[in-house]
Tab-separated table of C-alpha atoms and ligand atoms in Angstrom:
chain	number	residue	atom	x	y	z
A	222	UNK	CA	-0.267	43.172	6.733
A	223	UNK	CA	-2.069	40.539	8.854
A	224	UNK	CA	0.033	37.716	10.377
A	225	UNK	CA	-0.555	34.542	8.305
A	226	UNK	CA	-2.065	31.567	10.194
A	227	UNK	CA	0.523	28.986	11.223
A	228	UNK	CA	-0.095	25.284	11.895
A	229	UNK	CA	2.994	23.116	12.600
A	230	UNK	CA	3.312	20.391	10.018
A	231	UNK	CA	0.455	22.094	8.154
A	232	UNK	CA	-1.930	20.099	10.395
A	233	UNK	CA	-5.526	20.831	9.487
A	234	UNK	CA	-4.515	23.271	6.739
A	235	UNK	CA	-6.442	23.039	3.477
A	236	UNK	CA	-3.656	23.441	0.958
A	237	UNK	CA	-5.580	22.962	-2.293
A	238	UNK	CA	-8.618	21.527	-4.012
A	239	UNK	CA	-8.942	18.015	-5.386
A	240	UNK	CA	-11.596	15.881	-7.100
A	241	UNK	CA	-9.492	12.708	-6.776
A	242	UNK	CA	-9.957	11.599	-3.225
A	243	UNK	CA	-11.404	12.527	0.157
A	244	UNK	CA	-10.779	11.172	3.632
A	245	UNK	CA	-13.987	12.772	4.912
A	246	UNK	CA	-16.690	10.241	5.751
A	247	UNK	CA	-14.392	7.286	5.043
A	248	UNK	CA	-11.777	7.129	2.331
A	249	UNK	CA	-13.088	7.336	-1.207
A	250	UNK	CA	-11.518	7.681	-4.649
A	251	UNK	CA	-13.534	9.842	-7.035
A	252	UNK	CA	-16.637	9.123	-4.980
A	253	UNK	CA	-16.221	5.373	-4.564
A	254	UNK	CA	-15.495	4.045	-1.057
A	255	UNK	CA	-12.285	1.983	-0.795
A	256	UNK	CA	-14.263	-0.902	0.735
A	257	UNK	CA	-16.500	-0.977	-2.340
A	258	UNK	CA	-13.514	-0.675	-4.701
A	259	UNK	CA	-11.517	-3.415	-2.993
A	260	UNK	CA	-14.551	-5.753	-2.947
A	261	UNK	CA	-15.561	-5.258	-6.574
A	262	UNK	CA	-12.611	-3.951	-8.620
A	263	UNK	CA	-9.058	-4.862	-9.508
A	264	UNK	CA	-6.126	-2.523	-8.964
A	265	UNK	CA	-5.963	-2.018	-12.753
A	266	UNK	CA	-9.558	-0.664	-12.712
A	267	UNK	CA	-8.734	1.574	-9.770
A	268	UNK	CA	-5.602	2.978	-11.464
A	269	UNK	CA	-7.755	3.781	-14.526
A	270	UNK	CA	-10.332	5.451	-12.252
A	271	UNK	CA	-7.677	7.644	-10.634
A	272	UNK	CA	-6.063	8.636	-13.951
A	273	UNK	CA	-9.158	9.061	-16.085
A	274	UNK	CA	-11.837	10.008	-13.528
A	275	UNK	CA	-14.311	7.159	-14.128
A	276	UNK	CA	-14.252	3.387	-13.752
A	277	UNK	CA	-13.494	1.778	-17.111
A	278	UNK	CA	-15.995	-0.186	-19.185
A	279	UNK	CA	-14.713	-3.671	-20.130
A	280	UNK	CA	-13.299	-2.493	-23.484
A	281	UNK	CA	-11.597	0.556	-21.959
A	282	UNK	CA	-10.003	-1.672	-19.282
A	283	UNK	CA	-8.692	-4.099	-21.903
A	284	UNK	CA	-7.162	-1.326	-23.943
A	285	UNK	CA	-5.627	0.279	-20.851
A	286	UNK	CA	-4.146	-3.041	-19.708
A	287	UNK	CA	-2.798	-3.703	-23.192
A	288	UNK	CA	-1.086	-0.308	-23.306
A	289	UNK	CA	0.382	-0.723	-19.818
A	290	UNK	CA	1.530	-4.313	-20.492
A	291	UNK	CA	3.272	-3.172	-23.686
A	292	UNK	CA	5.272	-0.626	-21.693
A	293	UNK	CA	6.635	-3.213	-19.223
A	294	UNK	CA	10.251	-2.944	-20.285
A	295	UNK	CA	13.269	-0.829	-19.389
A	296	UNK	CA	15.788	0.853	-21.673
A	297	UNK	CA	18.984	-1.246	-21.785
A	298	UNK	CA	21.154	1.542	-20.231
A	299	UNK	CA	18.848	1.645	-17.241
A	300	UNK	CA	19.315	-2.088	-16.695
A	301	UNK	CA	23.079	-1.468	-16.779
A	302	UNK	CA	22.663	1.387	-14.248
A	303	UNK	CA	20.656	-0.887	-11.918
A	304	UNK	CA	23.456	-3.458	-12.148
A	305	UNK	CA	26.099	-0.791	-11.451
A	306	UNK	CA	24.526	0.560	-8.252
A	307	UNK	CA	26.441	-0.241	-5.087
A	308	UNK	CA	25.281	-3.494	-3.532
A	309	UNK	CA	24.036	-1.706	-0.430
A	310	UNK	CA	21.569	0.413	-2.458
A	311	UNK	CA	18.095	-0.189	-1.070
A	312	UNK	CA	15.324	-1.117	-3.492
A	313	UNK	CA	13.517	2.168	-2.785
A	314	UNK	CA	16.640	4.267	-3.450
A	315	UNK	CA	17.215	2.276	-6.679
A	316	UNK	CA	13.621	2.987	-7.697
A	317	UNK	CA	13.974	6.736	-7.013
A	318	UNK	CA	17.130	6.823	-9.200
A	319	UNK	CA	15.470	4.693	-11.887
A	320	UNK	CA	12.365	6.928	-12.163
A	321	UNK	CA	14.619	9.963	-12.547
A	322	UNK	CA	16.620	8.112	-15.204
A	323	UNK	CA	13.451	6.943	-17.016
A	324	UNK	CA	12.703	10.616	-17.641
A	325	UNK	CA	15.760	10.807	-19.920
A	326	UNK	CA	14.414	8.041	-22.104
A	327	UNK	CA	10.781	9.218	-22.311
A	328	UNK	CA	10.125	11.168	-25.482
A	329	UNK	CA	7.263	13.039	-23.772
A	330	UNK	CA	9.381	13.978	-20.735
A	331	UNK	CA	9.222	17.738	-21.258
A	332	UNK	CA	5.643	17.832	-22.567
A	333	UNK	CA	3.312	18.866	-19.755
A	334	UNK	CA	0.078	18.565	-21.750
A	335	UNK	CA	-2.637	16.404	-20.179
A	336	UNK	CA	-2.389	13.796	-22.948
A	337	UNK	CA	1.393	13.524	-22.634
A	338	UNK	CA	1.149	13.240	-18.862
A	339	UNK	CA	-1.407	10.443	-19.159
A	340	UNK	CA	0.888	8.596	-21.572
A	341	UNK	CA	3.846	9.056	-19.177
A	342	UNK	CA	1.733	8.019	-16.199
A	343	UNK	CA	0.767	4.767	-17.945
A	344	UNK	CA	4.401	4.126	-18.776
A	345	UNK	CA	5.591	4.715	-15.205
A	346	UNK	CA	2.767	2.513	-13.929
A	347	UNK	CA	4.164	-0.214	-16.191
A	348	UNK	CA	7.883	0.428	-15.572
A	349	UNK	CA	7.978	0.795	-11.796
A	350	UNK	CA	7.202	-2.868	-11.038
A	351	UNK	CA	9.777	-3.856	-13.679
A	352	UNK	CA	12.421	-1.704	-11.957
A	353	UNK	CA	11.646	-3.247	-8.590
A	354	UNK	CA	11.706	-6.835	-9.880
A	355	UNK	CA	14.785	-6.309	-12.128
A	356	UNK	CA	16.783	-4.606	-9.371
A	357	UNK	CA	15.818	-7.339	-6.914
A	358	UNK	CA	16.908	-10.126	-9.232
A	359	UNK	CA	20.099	-8.311	-10.330
A	360	UNK	CA	21.053	-7.751	-6.669
A	361	UNK	CA	20.559	-11.427	-5.957
A	362	UNK	CA	22.418	-12.587	-9.077
A	363	UNK	CA	19.261	-14.181	-10.443
A	364	UNK	CA	18.509	-14.342	-14.187
A	365	UNK	CA	16.160	-11.703	-15.615
A	366	UNK	CA	12.477	-12.571	-15.900
A	367	UNK	CA	10.738	-10.757	-18.706
A	368	UNK	CA	7.372	-9.180	-18.029
A	369	UNK	CA	4.235	-11.040	-19.044
A	370	UNK	CA	1.842	-9.196	-21.345
A	371	UNK	CA	-1.150	-11.288	-20.332
A	372	UNK	CA	-1.064	-10.634	-16.587
A	373	UNK	CA	-2.548	-7.754	-14.627
A	374	UNK	CA	-0.372	-5.452	-12.485
A	375	UNK	CA	-0.161	-7.490	-9.252
A	376	UNK	CA	0.148	-10.896	-10.917
A	377	UNK	CA	2.858	-9.710	-13.329
A	378	UNK	CA	4.875	-8.214	-10.509
A	379	UNK	CA	4.886	-11.440	-8.473
A	380	UNK	CA	5.712	-13.378	-11.632
A	381	UNK	CA	8.690	-11.156	-12.465
A	382	UNK	CA	9.955	-11.159	-8.886
A	383	UNK	CA	9.750	-14.892	-8.357
A	384	UNK	CA	10.007	-16.278	-11.878
A	385	UNK	CA	6.789	-18.262	-11.316
A	386	UNK	CA	3.102	-17.428	-11.312
A	387	UNK	CA	1.675	-16.760	-7.866
A	388	UNK	CA	-1.411	-18.473	-6.410
A	389	UNK	CA	-4.663	-16.609	-7.097
A	390	UNK	CA	-5.232	-15.904	-3.392
A	391	UNK	CA	-1.825	-14.235	-3.146
A	392	UNK	CA	-2.450	-12.153	-6.250
A	393	UNK	CA	-5.810	-11.063	-4.861
A	394	UNK	CA	-4.297	-10.069	-1.472
A	395	UNK	CA	-1.511	-8.061	-3.109
A	396	UNK	CA	-4.056	-6.497	-5.488
A	397	UNK	CA	-6.278	-5.365	-2.575
A	398	UNK	CA	-3.230	-3.855	-0.836
A	399	UNK	CA	-2.417	-1.953	-4.041
A	400	UNK	CA	-5.986	-0.623	-4.242
A	401	UNK	CA	-5.766	0.567	-0.628
A	402	UNK	CA	-2.315	2.146	-1.193
A	403	UNK	CA	-3.224	3.816	-4.489
A	404	UNK	CA	-4.299	7.241	-3.309
A	405	UNK	CA	-4.621	9.306	-0.131
A	406	UNK	CA	-5.356	12.966	-0.803
A	407	UNK	CA	-2.631	15.408	0.323
A	408	UNK	CA	-0.272	12.932	2.042
A	409	UNK	CA	3.385	13.973	2.179
A	410	UNK	CA	4.587	12.332	-1.048
A	411	UNK	CA	1.617	13.473	-3.117
A	412	UNK	CA	1.919	16.947	-1.769
A	413	UNK	CA	5.642	16.907	-2.581
A	414	UNK	CA	4.794	15.912	-6.162
A	415	UNK	CA	2.243	18.724	-6.436
A	416	UNK	CA	4.743	21.284	-5.064
A	417	UNK	CA	7.322	20.150	-7.605
A	418	UNK	CA	5.078	20.349	-10.647
A	419	UNK	CA	3.494	23.599	-9.467
A	420	UNK	CA	6.728	25.194	-10.646
A	421	UNK	CA	5.842	23.788	-14.115
A	422	UNK	CA	8.435	21.101	-13.694
A	423	UNK	CA	7.615	17.677	-15.174
A	424	UNK	CA	5.946	14.435	-14.138
A	425	UNK	CA	9.170	12.393	-13.728
A	426	UNK	CA	10.598	15.094	-11.453
A	427	UNK	CA	7.388	15.123	-9.381
A	428	UNK	CA	7.367	11.339	-9.037
A	429	UNK	CA	11.090	11.200	-8.209
A	430	UNK	CA	10.538	13.717	-5.393
A	431	UNK	CA	7.424	11.815	-4.277
A	432	UNK	CA	9.440	8.613	-3.927
A	433	UNK	CA	11.977	10.498	-1.819
A	434	UNK	CA	9.166	11.707	0.461
A	435	UNK	CA	7.615	8.226	0.620
A	436	UNK	CA	10.840	6.689	1.868
A	437	UNK	CA	10.713	8.114	5.413
A	438	UNK	CA	9.400	5.903	8.219
A	439	UNK	CA	6.705	8.436	9.167
A	440	UNK	CA	5.201	7.843	5.702
A	441	UNK	CA	5.668	4.865	3.345
A	442	UNK	CA	8.799	3.588	5.077
A	443	UNK	CA	6.563	2.588	7.997
A	444	UNK	CA	5.450	-0.671	6.319
A	445	UNK	CA	9.028	-1.964	6.444
A	446	UNK	CA	9.443	-0.908	10.083
A	447	UNK	CA	6.264	-2.739	11.048
A	448	UNK	CA	7.856	-6.093	10.421
A	449	UNK	CA	11.068	-5.024	12.118
A	450	UNK	CA	8.994	-4.241	15.197
A	451	UNK	CA	7.038	-7.488	15.137
A	452	UNK	CA	10.222	-9.522	14.727
A	453	UNK	CA	11.911	-7.515	17.507
A	454	UNK	CA	9.182	-8.506	19.977
A	455	UNK	CA	10.043	-12.152	19.441
A	456	UNK	CA	6.387	-13.228	19.375
A	457	UNK	CA	3.100	-13.168	21.328
A	458	UNK	CA	4.664	-14.122	24.708
A	459	UNK	CA	6.818	-11.027	24.903
A	460	UNK	CA	4.788	-8.615	22.768
A	461	UNK	CA	2.993	-6.823	25.600
A	462	UNK	CA	6.148	-6.242	27.714
A	463	UNK	CA	8.119	-5.233	24.604
A	464	UNK	CA	5.479	-2.695	23.623
A	465	UNK	CA	5.128	-1.198	27.073
A	466	UNK	CA	8.904	-0.854	27.350
A	467	UNK	CA	9.137	0.761	23.910
A	468	UNK	CA	6.412	3.244	24.849
A	469	UNK	CA	8.171	3.974	28.137
A	470	UNK	CA	11.269	4.825	26.090
A	471	UNK	CA	9.016	7.197	24.062
A	472	UNK	CA	9.535	5.166	20.871
A	473	UNK	CA	7.007	5.235	18.082
A	474	UNK	CA	5.340	2.001	17.115
A	475	UNK	CA	5.386	2.203	13.392
A	476	UNK	CA	2.063	1.303	11.737
A	477	UNK	CA	0.067	3.162	14.389
A	478	UNK	CA	-1.340	6.652	14.402
A	479	UNK	CA	-2.249	8.965	11.611
A	480	UNK	CA	-2.277	12.738	11.060
A	481	UNK	CA	-5.914	12.674	9.951
A	482	UNK	CA	-7.494	9.426	11.249
A	483	UNK	CA	-7.620	9.615	15.042
A	484	UNK	CA	-10.102	6.765	15.637
A	485	UNK	CA	-8.755	4.248	13.109
A	486	UNK	CA	-7.963	3.785	9.440
A	487	UNK	CA	-10.633	1.946	7.443
A	488	UNK	CA	-7.936	0.521	5.170
A	489	UNK	CA	-6.255	-1.311	8.043
A	490	UNK	CA	-9.474	-3.182	8.840
A	491	UNK	CA	-9.920	-4.272	5.201
A	492	UNK	CA	-6.366	-5.558	4.821
A	493	UNK	CA	-6.152	-7.286	8.188
A	494	UNK	CA	-8.352	-10.141	6.925
A	495	UNK	CA	-6.048	-10.679	3.993
A	496	UNK	CA	-2.933	-10.631	6.182
A	497	UNK	CA	-4.449	-13.275	8.470
A	498	UNK	CA	-5.599	-15.523	5.580
A	499	UNK	CA	-2.174	-15.217	3.878
A	500	UNK	CA	-0.404	-16.095	7.133
A	501	UNK	CA	-2.477	-19.241	7.543
A	502	UNK	CA	-2.158	-20.343	3.930
A	503	UNK	CA	1.547	-19.699	3.555
A	504	UNK	CA	2.575	-21.137	6.895
A	505	UNK	CA	0.592	-24.304	6.106
A	506	UNK	CA	2.362	-24.552	2.761
A	507	UNK	CA	5.775	-24.095	4.399
A	508	UNK	CA	4.941	-26.640	7.135
A	509	UNK	CA	5.270	-24.039	9.910
A	510	UNK	CA	3.517	-25.005	13.105
A	511	UNK	CA	2.557	-21.546	14.374
A	512	UNK	CA	0.922	-19.885	11.365
A	513	UNK	CA	-0.647	-17.025	13.293
A	514	UNK	CA	2.409	-16.086	15.331
A	515	UNK	CA	2.744	-12.570	13.934
A	516	UNK	CA	-0.997	-12.010	13.685
A	517	UNK	CA	-1.351	-12.894	17.376
A	518	UNK	CA	1.620	-10.626	18.176
A	519	UNK	CA	-0.007	-7.827	16.227
A	520	UNK	CA	-3.323	-8.281	18.102
A	521	UNK	CA	-1.505	-7.916	21.441
A	522	UNK	CA	0.315	-4.769	20.320
A	523	UNK	CA	-2.978	-3.351	19.024
A	524	UNK	CA	-4.604	-3.868	22.442
A	525	UNK	CA	-1.715	-2.189	24.267
A	526	UNK	CA	-1.650	0.764	21.847
A	527	UNK	CA	-5.419	1.289	22.182
A	528	UNK	CA	-5.292	1.090	25.990
A	529	UNK	CA	-2.098	3.115	26.555
A	530	UNK	CA	-2.136	5.619	23.680
A	531	UNK	CA	-5.673	5.526	22.280
A	532	UNK	CA	-3.931	4.936	19.007
A	533	UNK	CA	-4.996	2.595	16.211
A	534	UNK	CA	-3.340	0.840	13.275
A	535	UNK	CA	-2.910	2.481	9.904
A	536	UNK	CA	-2.679	0.633	6.578
A	537	UNK	CA	1.019	-0.082	7.000
A	538	UNK	CA	0.338	-2.310	9.986
A	539	UNK	CA	-1.468	-5.155	8.117
A	540	UNK	CA	0.413	-4.453	4.867
A	541	UNK	CA	3.806	-5.237	6.459
A	542	UNK	CA	2.400	-8.491	7.836
A	543	UNK	CA	0.687	-9.456	4.559
A	544	UNK	CA	3.930	-9.015	2.591
A	545	UNK	CA	5.868	-10.944	5.198
A	546	UNK	CA	3.337	-13.776	5.055
A	547	UNK	CA	3.789	-13.766	1.269
A	548	UNK	CA	7.522	-14.265	1.896
A	549	UNK	CA	8.447	-10.960	0.276
A	550	UNK	CA	11.620	-9.453	1.620
A	551	UNK	CA	11.171	-6.450	3.913
A	552	UNK	CA	13.080	-3.841	1.756
A	553	UNK	CA	10.527	-4.474	-1.026
A	554	UNK	CA	7.540	-3.245	1.017
A	555	UNK	CA	7.883	0.501	0.454
A	556	UNK	CA	8.662	0.019	-3.258
A	557	UNK	CA	5.405	-1.980	-3.502
A	558	UNK	CA	3.622	1.023	-1.941
A	559	UNK	CA	5.205	3.186	-4.682
A	560	UNK	CA	4.175	0.718	-7.421
A	561	UNK	CA	0.575	1.442	-6.394
A	562	UNK	CA	0.789	5.115	-5.371
A	563	UNK	CA	2.188	6.068	-8.786
A	564	UNK	CA	-1.456	6.085	-9.930
A	565	UNK	CA	-2.423	8.657	-7.281
A	566	UNK	CA	0.730	10.714	-7.718
A	567	UNK	CA	0.201	10.974	-11.468
A	568	UNK	CA	-3.478	11.845	-11.059
A	569	UNK	CA	-2.485	14.670	-8.710
A	570	UNK	CA	0.264	15.927	-10.967
A	571	UNK	CA	-2.258	16.128	-13.832
A	572	UNK	CA	-4.852	17.797	-11.634
A	573	UNK	CA	-2.310	20.334	-10.358
A	574	UNK	CA	-1.259	21.270	-13.858
A	575	UNK	CA	-4.859	21.461	-15.062
A	576	UNK	CA	-5.434	24.403	-12.746
A	577	UNK	CA	-1.942	25.390	-11.650
A	578	UNK	CA	-0.870	27.996	-9.179
A	579	UNK	CA	2.654	27.953	-7.765
A	580	UNK	CA	2.649	26.442	-4.270
A	581	UNK	CA	4.698	28.853	-2.244
A	582	UNK	CA	3.672	29.261	1.396
A	583	UNK	CA	5.218	31.585	3.982
A	584	UNK	CA	7.344	30.820	7.019
A	585	UNK	CA	7.064	32.313	10.485
A	586	UNK	CA	10.452	33.909	10.989
A	587	UNK	CA	12.193	32.990	14.271
A	588	UNK	CA	15.705	34.223	13.499
A	589	UNK	CA	17.724	37.224	14.696
A	590	UNK	CA	16.344	40.736	14.441
A	591	UNK	CA	17.673	42.887	11.587
A	592	UNK	CA	21.387	43.695	12.024
A	593	UNK	CA	24.329	45.088	10.026
A	594	UNK	CA	27.241	43.149	8.556
A	595	UNK	CA	30.612	43.828	10.313
A	596	UNK	CA	33.687	43.851	8.038
A	597	UNK	CA	35.513	40.465	8.171
A	598	UNK	CA	38.471	41.861	10.170
A	599	UNK	CA	36.166	43.099	12.925
A	600	UNK	CA	34.183	39.870	13.356
A	601	UNK	CA	34.876	37.628	16.378
A	602	UNK	CA	34.069	33.920	16.255
A	603	UNK	CA	30.475	33.149	17.154
A	604	UNK	CA	28.760	29.818	17.396
A	605	UNK	CA	26.136	29.276	14.721
A	606	UNK	CA	23.686	28.208	17.420
B	818	LIG	N1	3.642	5.268	18.472
B	818	LIG	C1	3.807	5.870	19.644
B	818	LIG	N2	3.580	7.187	19.856
B	818	LIG	C2	3.139	7.894	18.787
B	818	LIG	C3	2.903	7.308	17.550
B	818	LIG	C4	3.190	5.939	17.414
B	818	LIG	N3	3.002	5.329	16.226
B	818	LIG	N4	2.435	8.237	16.701
B	818	LIG	C5	2.388	9.400	17.354
B	818	LIG	N5	2.787	9.171	18.661
B	818	LIG	C6	2.893	10.143	19.735
B	818	LIG	C7	4.072	11.057	19.504
B	818	LIG	O1	5.239	10.530	20.071
B	818	LIG	C8	3.615	12.322	20.169
B	818	LIG	O2	3.757	12.170	21.575
B	818	LIG	P1	4.122	13.435	22.478
B	818	LIG	O3	2.989	14.403	22.284
B	818	LIG	O4	4.243	12.826	23.856
B	818	LIG	O5	5.431	13.964	21.964
B	818	LIG	C9	2.117	12.355	19.832
B	818	LIG	O6	1.746	10.989	19.625
B	818	LIG	C10	1.786	13.188	18.624
B	818	LIG	O7	2.687	12.842	17.571
B	818	LIG	P2	2.748	13.639	16.190
B	818	LIG	O8	3.869	13.104	15.377
B	818	LIG	O9	2.704	15.094	16.435
B	818	LIG	O10	1.316	13.234	15.618
B	818	LIG	P3	0.842	13.232	14.143
B	818	LIG	O11	-0.604	13.106	14.104
B	818	LIG	O12	1.469	14.360	13.410
B	818	LIG	O13	1.525	11.851	13.651
B	818	LIG	C11	2.214	10.115	12.334
B	818	LIG	C12	1.144	11.135	12.564
B	818	LIG	C13	1.759	9.137	11.273
B	818	LIG	C14	3.501	10.777	11.862
B	818	LIG	C15	2.517	9.365	13.654
B	818	LIG	O14	1.341	8.798	14.184
B	818	LIG	C16	3.577	8.294	13.524
B	818	LIG	O15	4.771	8.638	13.589
B	818	LIG	N6	3.190	7.004	13.278
B	818	LIG	C17	4.150	5.981	13.064
B	818	LIG	C18	4.613	5.969	11.620
B	818	LIG	C19	3.550	5.456	10.703
B	818	LIG	O16	2.923	4.456	10.953
B	818	LIG	N7	3.406	6.127	9.550
B	818	LIG	C20	2.424	5.715	8.510
B	818	LIG	C21	1.312	6.669	8.403
B	818	LIG	S1	-0.049	6.125	7.466
B	818	LIG	C22	0.388	5.495	5.966
B	818	LIG	C23	1.415	6.277	5.247
B	818	LIG	O17	1.312	7.465	4.978
B	818	LIG	O18	2.426	5.667	4.899
């Protein structure tokens, strides 16, 4: 038998086929570049594209939005569960638990047919923002805000979270971030979802596992750490020294670097403009006198990272700043990523099941050579190593 090829972290390994997305030649979803999509489409259109394979015509979009809006509610026992979670539960952990629980209440949960999975995907697309907003308001002791049927995904989420409609520019900025977060080929969380359903498990299990994978700071959790880093620098005056010192301590600057993109992430460039505009608009509204403080800080860190590490921002870098400028609390940032990526996860689950083969790779064994078991009485204590 030949020795199987080994690549740590599966770097460069082609682990499957997909028609959903490619990072080759710039990121595109089903053939459309993300720049084109974010300039001309809403997140709702992009979610439809990912799930159904083509951009919707006006009538198809309306029907899709109507179905999704009608599913924007949670079973009463889930609301009780959200209220019963310990107060230190993070919004992302609450979301992971809630998606798992939602499987119990979904009549299609065990049906893995394409139609049932599309129905479940639409419901999760609708329910995830409700979970995030409801848990947020429950944790703060705020009264529940019911979902609006007439608002698209981004606008309804901000409405439920804040209890008031957001300004159009804010909705647009959030919407663009959702488009850019929606899908990214075989990233860790999507791959996790595909591994899970490749056993012929179900969509809710795949998405629950995906949320667990998204949580880590090397993946989706990075957008929360971005703002922690910017705040830790204290501002533009100390940003360069802070960054050099962090690099000297061999720390990672979250929001930089990427397993695939080594010369930059096209998504980061698109969202940077929105982060800057949001910072200016919101600081002016709040009467702050240094609206671009965190944008200027970010520019300095970008320069140091390019010069010292030849490393460039990924999408999480401007996303963290955009959400901060929108006065969203940091622990909501990764859940917002999930509220978008559900469209990509579900598309991949469906694609995996359309042409399934169990995902079961090999490991390169590095353990002890073959040996015989000694009877218990003859064994001395040995460290596990
Ligand atoms: N800051 C400082 N050093 C870094 C960084 C960073 N952000 N990223 C990688 N390095 C260094 C790393 O310390 C290592 O150095 P050395 O060889 O001296 O040990 C070297 O670069 C290679 O690191 P690696 O982890 O093997 O590289 P990778 O290509 O597998 O890493 C990554 C990809 C995203 C895990 C990594 O760049 C990283 O940790 N970035 C920060 C976290 C982050 O922003 N994640 C979001 C990714 S994109 C959106 C998403 O999926 O959510």
